[in-house]
mmCIF file of C-alpha atoms in Angstrom:
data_model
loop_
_atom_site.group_PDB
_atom_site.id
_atom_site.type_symbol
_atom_site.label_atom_id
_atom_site.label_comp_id
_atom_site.label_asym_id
_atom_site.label_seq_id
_atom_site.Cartn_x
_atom_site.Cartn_y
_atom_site.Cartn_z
ATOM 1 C CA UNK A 1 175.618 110.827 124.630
ATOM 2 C CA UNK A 2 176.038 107.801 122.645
ATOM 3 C CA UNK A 3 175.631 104.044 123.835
ATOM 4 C CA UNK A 4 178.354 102.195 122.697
ATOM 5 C CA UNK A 5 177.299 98.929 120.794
ATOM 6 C CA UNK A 6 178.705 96.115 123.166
ATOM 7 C CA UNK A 7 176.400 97.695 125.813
ATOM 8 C CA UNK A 8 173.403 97.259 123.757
ATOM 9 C CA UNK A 9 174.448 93.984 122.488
ATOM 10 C CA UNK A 10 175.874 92.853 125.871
ATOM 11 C CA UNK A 11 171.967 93.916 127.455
ATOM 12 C CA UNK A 12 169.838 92.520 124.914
ATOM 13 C CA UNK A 13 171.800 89.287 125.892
ATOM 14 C CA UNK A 14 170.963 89.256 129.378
ATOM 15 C CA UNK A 15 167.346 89.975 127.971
ATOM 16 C CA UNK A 16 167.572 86.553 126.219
ATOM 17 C CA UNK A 17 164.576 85.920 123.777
ATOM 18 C CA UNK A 18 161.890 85.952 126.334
ATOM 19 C CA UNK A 19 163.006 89.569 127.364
ATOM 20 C CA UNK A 20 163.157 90.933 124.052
ATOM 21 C CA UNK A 21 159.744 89.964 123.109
ATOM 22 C CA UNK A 22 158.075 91.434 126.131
ATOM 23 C CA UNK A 23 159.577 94.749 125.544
ATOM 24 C CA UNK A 24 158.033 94.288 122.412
ATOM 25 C CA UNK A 25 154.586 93.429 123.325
ATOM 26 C CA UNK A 26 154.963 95.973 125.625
ATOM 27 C CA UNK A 27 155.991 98.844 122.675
ATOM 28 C CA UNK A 28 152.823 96.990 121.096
ATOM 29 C CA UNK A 29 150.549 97.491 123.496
ATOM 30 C CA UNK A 30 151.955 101.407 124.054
ATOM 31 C CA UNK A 31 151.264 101.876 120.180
ATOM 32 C CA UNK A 32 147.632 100.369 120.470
ATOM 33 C CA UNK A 33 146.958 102.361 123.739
ATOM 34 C CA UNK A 34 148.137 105.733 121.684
ATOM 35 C CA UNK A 35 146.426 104.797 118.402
ATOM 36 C CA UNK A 36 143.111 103.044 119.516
ATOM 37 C CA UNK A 37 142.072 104.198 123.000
ATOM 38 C CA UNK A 38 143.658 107.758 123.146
ATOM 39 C CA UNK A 39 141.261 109.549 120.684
ATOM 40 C CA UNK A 40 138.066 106.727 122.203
ATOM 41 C CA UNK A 41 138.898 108.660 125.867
ATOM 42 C CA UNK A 42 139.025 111.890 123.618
ATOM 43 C CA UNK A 43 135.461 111.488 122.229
ATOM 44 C CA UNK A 44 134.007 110.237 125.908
ATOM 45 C CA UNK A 45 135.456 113.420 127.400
ATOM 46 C CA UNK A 46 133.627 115.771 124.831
ATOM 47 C CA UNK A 47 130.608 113.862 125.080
ATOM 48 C CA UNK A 48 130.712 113.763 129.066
ATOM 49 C CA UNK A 49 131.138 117.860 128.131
ATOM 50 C CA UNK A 50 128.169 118.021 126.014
ATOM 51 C CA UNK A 51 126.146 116.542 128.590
ATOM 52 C CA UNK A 52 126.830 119.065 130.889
ATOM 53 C CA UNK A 53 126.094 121.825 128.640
ATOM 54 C CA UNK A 54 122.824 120.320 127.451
ATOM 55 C CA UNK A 55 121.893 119.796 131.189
ATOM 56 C CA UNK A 56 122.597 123.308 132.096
ATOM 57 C CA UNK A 57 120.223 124.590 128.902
ATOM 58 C CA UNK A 58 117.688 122.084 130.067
ATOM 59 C CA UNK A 59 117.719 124.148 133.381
ATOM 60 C CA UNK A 60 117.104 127.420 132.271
ATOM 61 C CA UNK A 61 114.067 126.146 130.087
ATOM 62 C CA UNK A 62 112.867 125.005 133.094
ATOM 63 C CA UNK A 63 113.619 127.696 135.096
ATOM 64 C CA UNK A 64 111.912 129.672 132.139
ATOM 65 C CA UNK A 65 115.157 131.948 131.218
ATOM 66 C CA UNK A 66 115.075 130.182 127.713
ATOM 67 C CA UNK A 67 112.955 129.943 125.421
ATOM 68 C CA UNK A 68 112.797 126.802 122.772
ATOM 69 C CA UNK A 69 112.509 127.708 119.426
ATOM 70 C CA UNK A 70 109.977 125.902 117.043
ATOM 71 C CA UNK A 71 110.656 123.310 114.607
ATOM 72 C CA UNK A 72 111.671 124.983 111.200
ATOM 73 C CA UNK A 73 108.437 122.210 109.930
ATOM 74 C CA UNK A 74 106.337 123.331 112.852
ATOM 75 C CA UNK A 75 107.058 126.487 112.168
ATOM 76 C CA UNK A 76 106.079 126.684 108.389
ATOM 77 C CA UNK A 77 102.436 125.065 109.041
ATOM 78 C CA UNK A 78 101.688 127.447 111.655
ATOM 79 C CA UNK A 79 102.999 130.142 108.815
ATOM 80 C CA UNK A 80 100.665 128.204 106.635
ATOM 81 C CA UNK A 81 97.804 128.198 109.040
ATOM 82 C CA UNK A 82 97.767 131.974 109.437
ATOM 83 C CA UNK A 83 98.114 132.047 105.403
ATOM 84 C CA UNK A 84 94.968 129.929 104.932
ATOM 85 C CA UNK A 85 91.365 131.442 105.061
ATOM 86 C CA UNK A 86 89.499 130.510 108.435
ATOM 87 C CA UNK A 87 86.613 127.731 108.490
ATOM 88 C CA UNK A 88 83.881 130.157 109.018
ATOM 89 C CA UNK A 89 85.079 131.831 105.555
ATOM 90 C CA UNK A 90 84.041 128.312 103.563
ATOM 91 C CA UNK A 91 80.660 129.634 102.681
ATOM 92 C CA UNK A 92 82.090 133.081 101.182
ATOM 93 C CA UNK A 93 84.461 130.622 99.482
ATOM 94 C CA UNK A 94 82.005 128.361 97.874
ATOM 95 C CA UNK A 95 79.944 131.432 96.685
ATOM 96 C CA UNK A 96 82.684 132.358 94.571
ATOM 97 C CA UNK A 97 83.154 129.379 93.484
ATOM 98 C CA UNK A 98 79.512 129.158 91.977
ATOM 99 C CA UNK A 99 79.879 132.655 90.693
ATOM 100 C CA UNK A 100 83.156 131.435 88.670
ATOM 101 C CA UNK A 101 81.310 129.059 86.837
ATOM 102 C CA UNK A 102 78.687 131.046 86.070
ATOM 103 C CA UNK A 103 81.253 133.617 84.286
ATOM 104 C CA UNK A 104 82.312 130.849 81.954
ATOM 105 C CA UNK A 105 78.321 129.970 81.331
ATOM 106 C CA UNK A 106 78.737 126.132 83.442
ATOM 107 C CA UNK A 107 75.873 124.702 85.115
ATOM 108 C CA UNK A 108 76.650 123.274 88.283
ATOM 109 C CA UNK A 109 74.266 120.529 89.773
ATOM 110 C CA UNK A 110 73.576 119.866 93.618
ATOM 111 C CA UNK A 111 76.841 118.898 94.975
ATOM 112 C CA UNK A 112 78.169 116.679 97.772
ATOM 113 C CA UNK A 113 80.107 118.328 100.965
ATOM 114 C CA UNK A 114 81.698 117.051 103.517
ATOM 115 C CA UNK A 115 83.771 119.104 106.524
ATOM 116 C CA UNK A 116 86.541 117.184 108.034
ATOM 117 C CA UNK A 117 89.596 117.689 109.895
ATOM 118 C CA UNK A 118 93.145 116.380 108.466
ATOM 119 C CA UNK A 119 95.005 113.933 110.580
ATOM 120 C CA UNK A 120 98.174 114.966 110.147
ATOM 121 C CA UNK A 121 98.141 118.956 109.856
ATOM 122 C CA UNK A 122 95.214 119.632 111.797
ATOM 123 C CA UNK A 123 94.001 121.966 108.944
ATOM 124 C CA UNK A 124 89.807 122.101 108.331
ATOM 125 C CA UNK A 125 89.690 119.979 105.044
ATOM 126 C CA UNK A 126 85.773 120.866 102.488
ATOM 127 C CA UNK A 127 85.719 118.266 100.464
ATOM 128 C CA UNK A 128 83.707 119.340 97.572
ATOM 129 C CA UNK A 129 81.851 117.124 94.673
ATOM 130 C CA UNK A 130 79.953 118.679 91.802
ATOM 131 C CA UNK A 131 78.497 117.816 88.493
ATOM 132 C CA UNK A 132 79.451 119.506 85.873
ATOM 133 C CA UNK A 133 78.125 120.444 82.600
ATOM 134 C CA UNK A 134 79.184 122.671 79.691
ATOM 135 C CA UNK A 135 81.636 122.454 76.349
ATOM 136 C CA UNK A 136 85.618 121.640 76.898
ATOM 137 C CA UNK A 137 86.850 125.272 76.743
ATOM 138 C CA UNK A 138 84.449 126.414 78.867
ATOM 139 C CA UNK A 139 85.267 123.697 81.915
ATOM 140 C CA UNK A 140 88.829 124.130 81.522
ATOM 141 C CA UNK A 141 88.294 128.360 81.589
ATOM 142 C CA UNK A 142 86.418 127.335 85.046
ATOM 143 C CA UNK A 143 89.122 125.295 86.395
ATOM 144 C CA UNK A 144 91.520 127.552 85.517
ATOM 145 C CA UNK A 145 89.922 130.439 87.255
ATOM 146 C CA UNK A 146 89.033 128.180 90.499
ATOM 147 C CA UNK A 147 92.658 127.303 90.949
ATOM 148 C CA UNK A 148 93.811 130.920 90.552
ATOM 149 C CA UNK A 149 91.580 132.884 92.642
ATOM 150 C CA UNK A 150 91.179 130.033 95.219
ATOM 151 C CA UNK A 151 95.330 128.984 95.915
ATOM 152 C CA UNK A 152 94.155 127.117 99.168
ATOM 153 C CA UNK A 153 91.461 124.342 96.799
ATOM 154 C CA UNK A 154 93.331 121.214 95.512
ATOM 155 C CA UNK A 155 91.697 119.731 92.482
ATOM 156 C CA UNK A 156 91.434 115.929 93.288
ATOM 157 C CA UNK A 157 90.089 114.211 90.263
ATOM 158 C CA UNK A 158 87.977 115.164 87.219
ATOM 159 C CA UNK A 159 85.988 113.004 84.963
ATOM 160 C CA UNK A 160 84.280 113.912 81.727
ATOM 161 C CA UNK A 161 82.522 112.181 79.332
ATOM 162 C CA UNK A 162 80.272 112.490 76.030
ATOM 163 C CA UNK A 163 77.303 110.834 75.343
ATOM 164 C CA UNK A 164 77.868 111.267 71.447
ATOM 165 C CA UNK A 165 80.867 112.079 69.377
ATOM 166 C CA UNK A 166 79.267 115.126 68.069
ATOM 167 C CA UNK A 167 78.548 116.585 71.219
ATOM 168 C CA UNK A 168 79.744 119.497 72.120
ATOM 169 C CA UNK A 169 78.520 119.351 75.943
ATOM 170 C CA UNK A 170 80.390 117.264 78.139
ATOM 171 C CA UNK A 171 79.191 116.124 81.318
ATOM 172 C CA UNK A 172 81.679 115.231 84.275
ATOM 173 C CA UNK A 173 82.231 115.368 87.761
ATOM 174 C CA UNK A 174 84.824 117.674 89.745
ATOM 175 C CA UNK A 175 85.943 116.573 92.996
ATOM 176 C CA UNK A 176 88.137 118.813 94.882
ATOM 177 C CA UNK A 177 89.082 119.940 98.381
ATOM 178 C CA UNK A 178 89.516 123.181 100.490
ATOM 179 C CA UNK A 179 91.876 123.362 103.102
ATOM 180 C CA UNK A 180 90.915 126.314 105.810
ATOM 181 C CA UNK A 181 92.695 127.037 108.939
ATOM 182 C CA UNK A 182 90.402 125.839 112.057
ATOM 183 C CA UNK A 183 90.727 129.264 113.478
#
């Protein structure tokens, strides 16, 4: 069914100017409405939904018939912590570290240690100081055997020095740290 023109033209008459711009404010505002607040109420309805699921999980946990599952970071350093050899282990550790250097023929002097606990992980942290003595090849062939049969020490700083040129012992200092698990 058509609307013949002199209808339209005869209404949009009677309209007058002010008439015709409110029904267009009013197709205006129906546009924004549609556009702007449709898919806002959208998004508040599937939060308000979320909300109720999350509420309904939070009352199983407490009614204990779920179980959280661990932080994927909490989880690997309690992975690590079983990984790591325990604190009462240190001395065992140590041992082999003096029997490494005697292999490669390096004196070790008295050493500084100190047992502490890290901040952050909670891990058992031996810090470990020595003096060292012995030629270039044979300290490296020491470190390099420390930091493959002992994964969990972490070689911190090293300093070596000469007293002459033609020397072929150097002494230095090796400062390093063992983590253990507190267990």
């Amino acid at each position: 069914m058509r609307v013949p023109s002199l209808i339209l033209h005869e209404a949009v008459a009677r309209l007058g100017r002010a008439g015709i711009g409110a029904v267009l404010v009013a197709a205006l505002a129906l546009g924004v409405a549609l556009a702007g607040v449709l898919p806002q109420w959208q998004a508040v309805r599937e939060l308000r939904a979320s909300e109720a699921d999350a509420s309904a999980q939070v009352r199983r946990v407490e009614r204990g018939e779920l179980k959280l599952a661990a932080r994927p970071e909490q989880q690997a350093l309690d992975d690590l912590r079983q990984q790591l050899p325990g604190q009462p282990q240190a001395s065992e550790l140590i041992e082999r570290l003096y029997h490494l250097a005697s292999a490669e023929q390096i004196s070790l002097a008295r050493g500084e240690y100190a047992l502490g606990v890290d901040p952050k992980t909670q891990l058992a942290r031996y810090q470990i100081t020595l003096p060292v003595r012995g030629s270039y090849p044979q300290i490296r062939g020491f470190l390099k055997a420390l930091l493959g049969q002992l994964p969990t020490l972490v070689l911190e700083d090293l300093e070596l020095q000469r007293k002459r040129i033609g020397d072929r012992e150097l002494n230095g200092r090796v400062r390093m740290t063992l983590y253990l698990s507190r267990s």
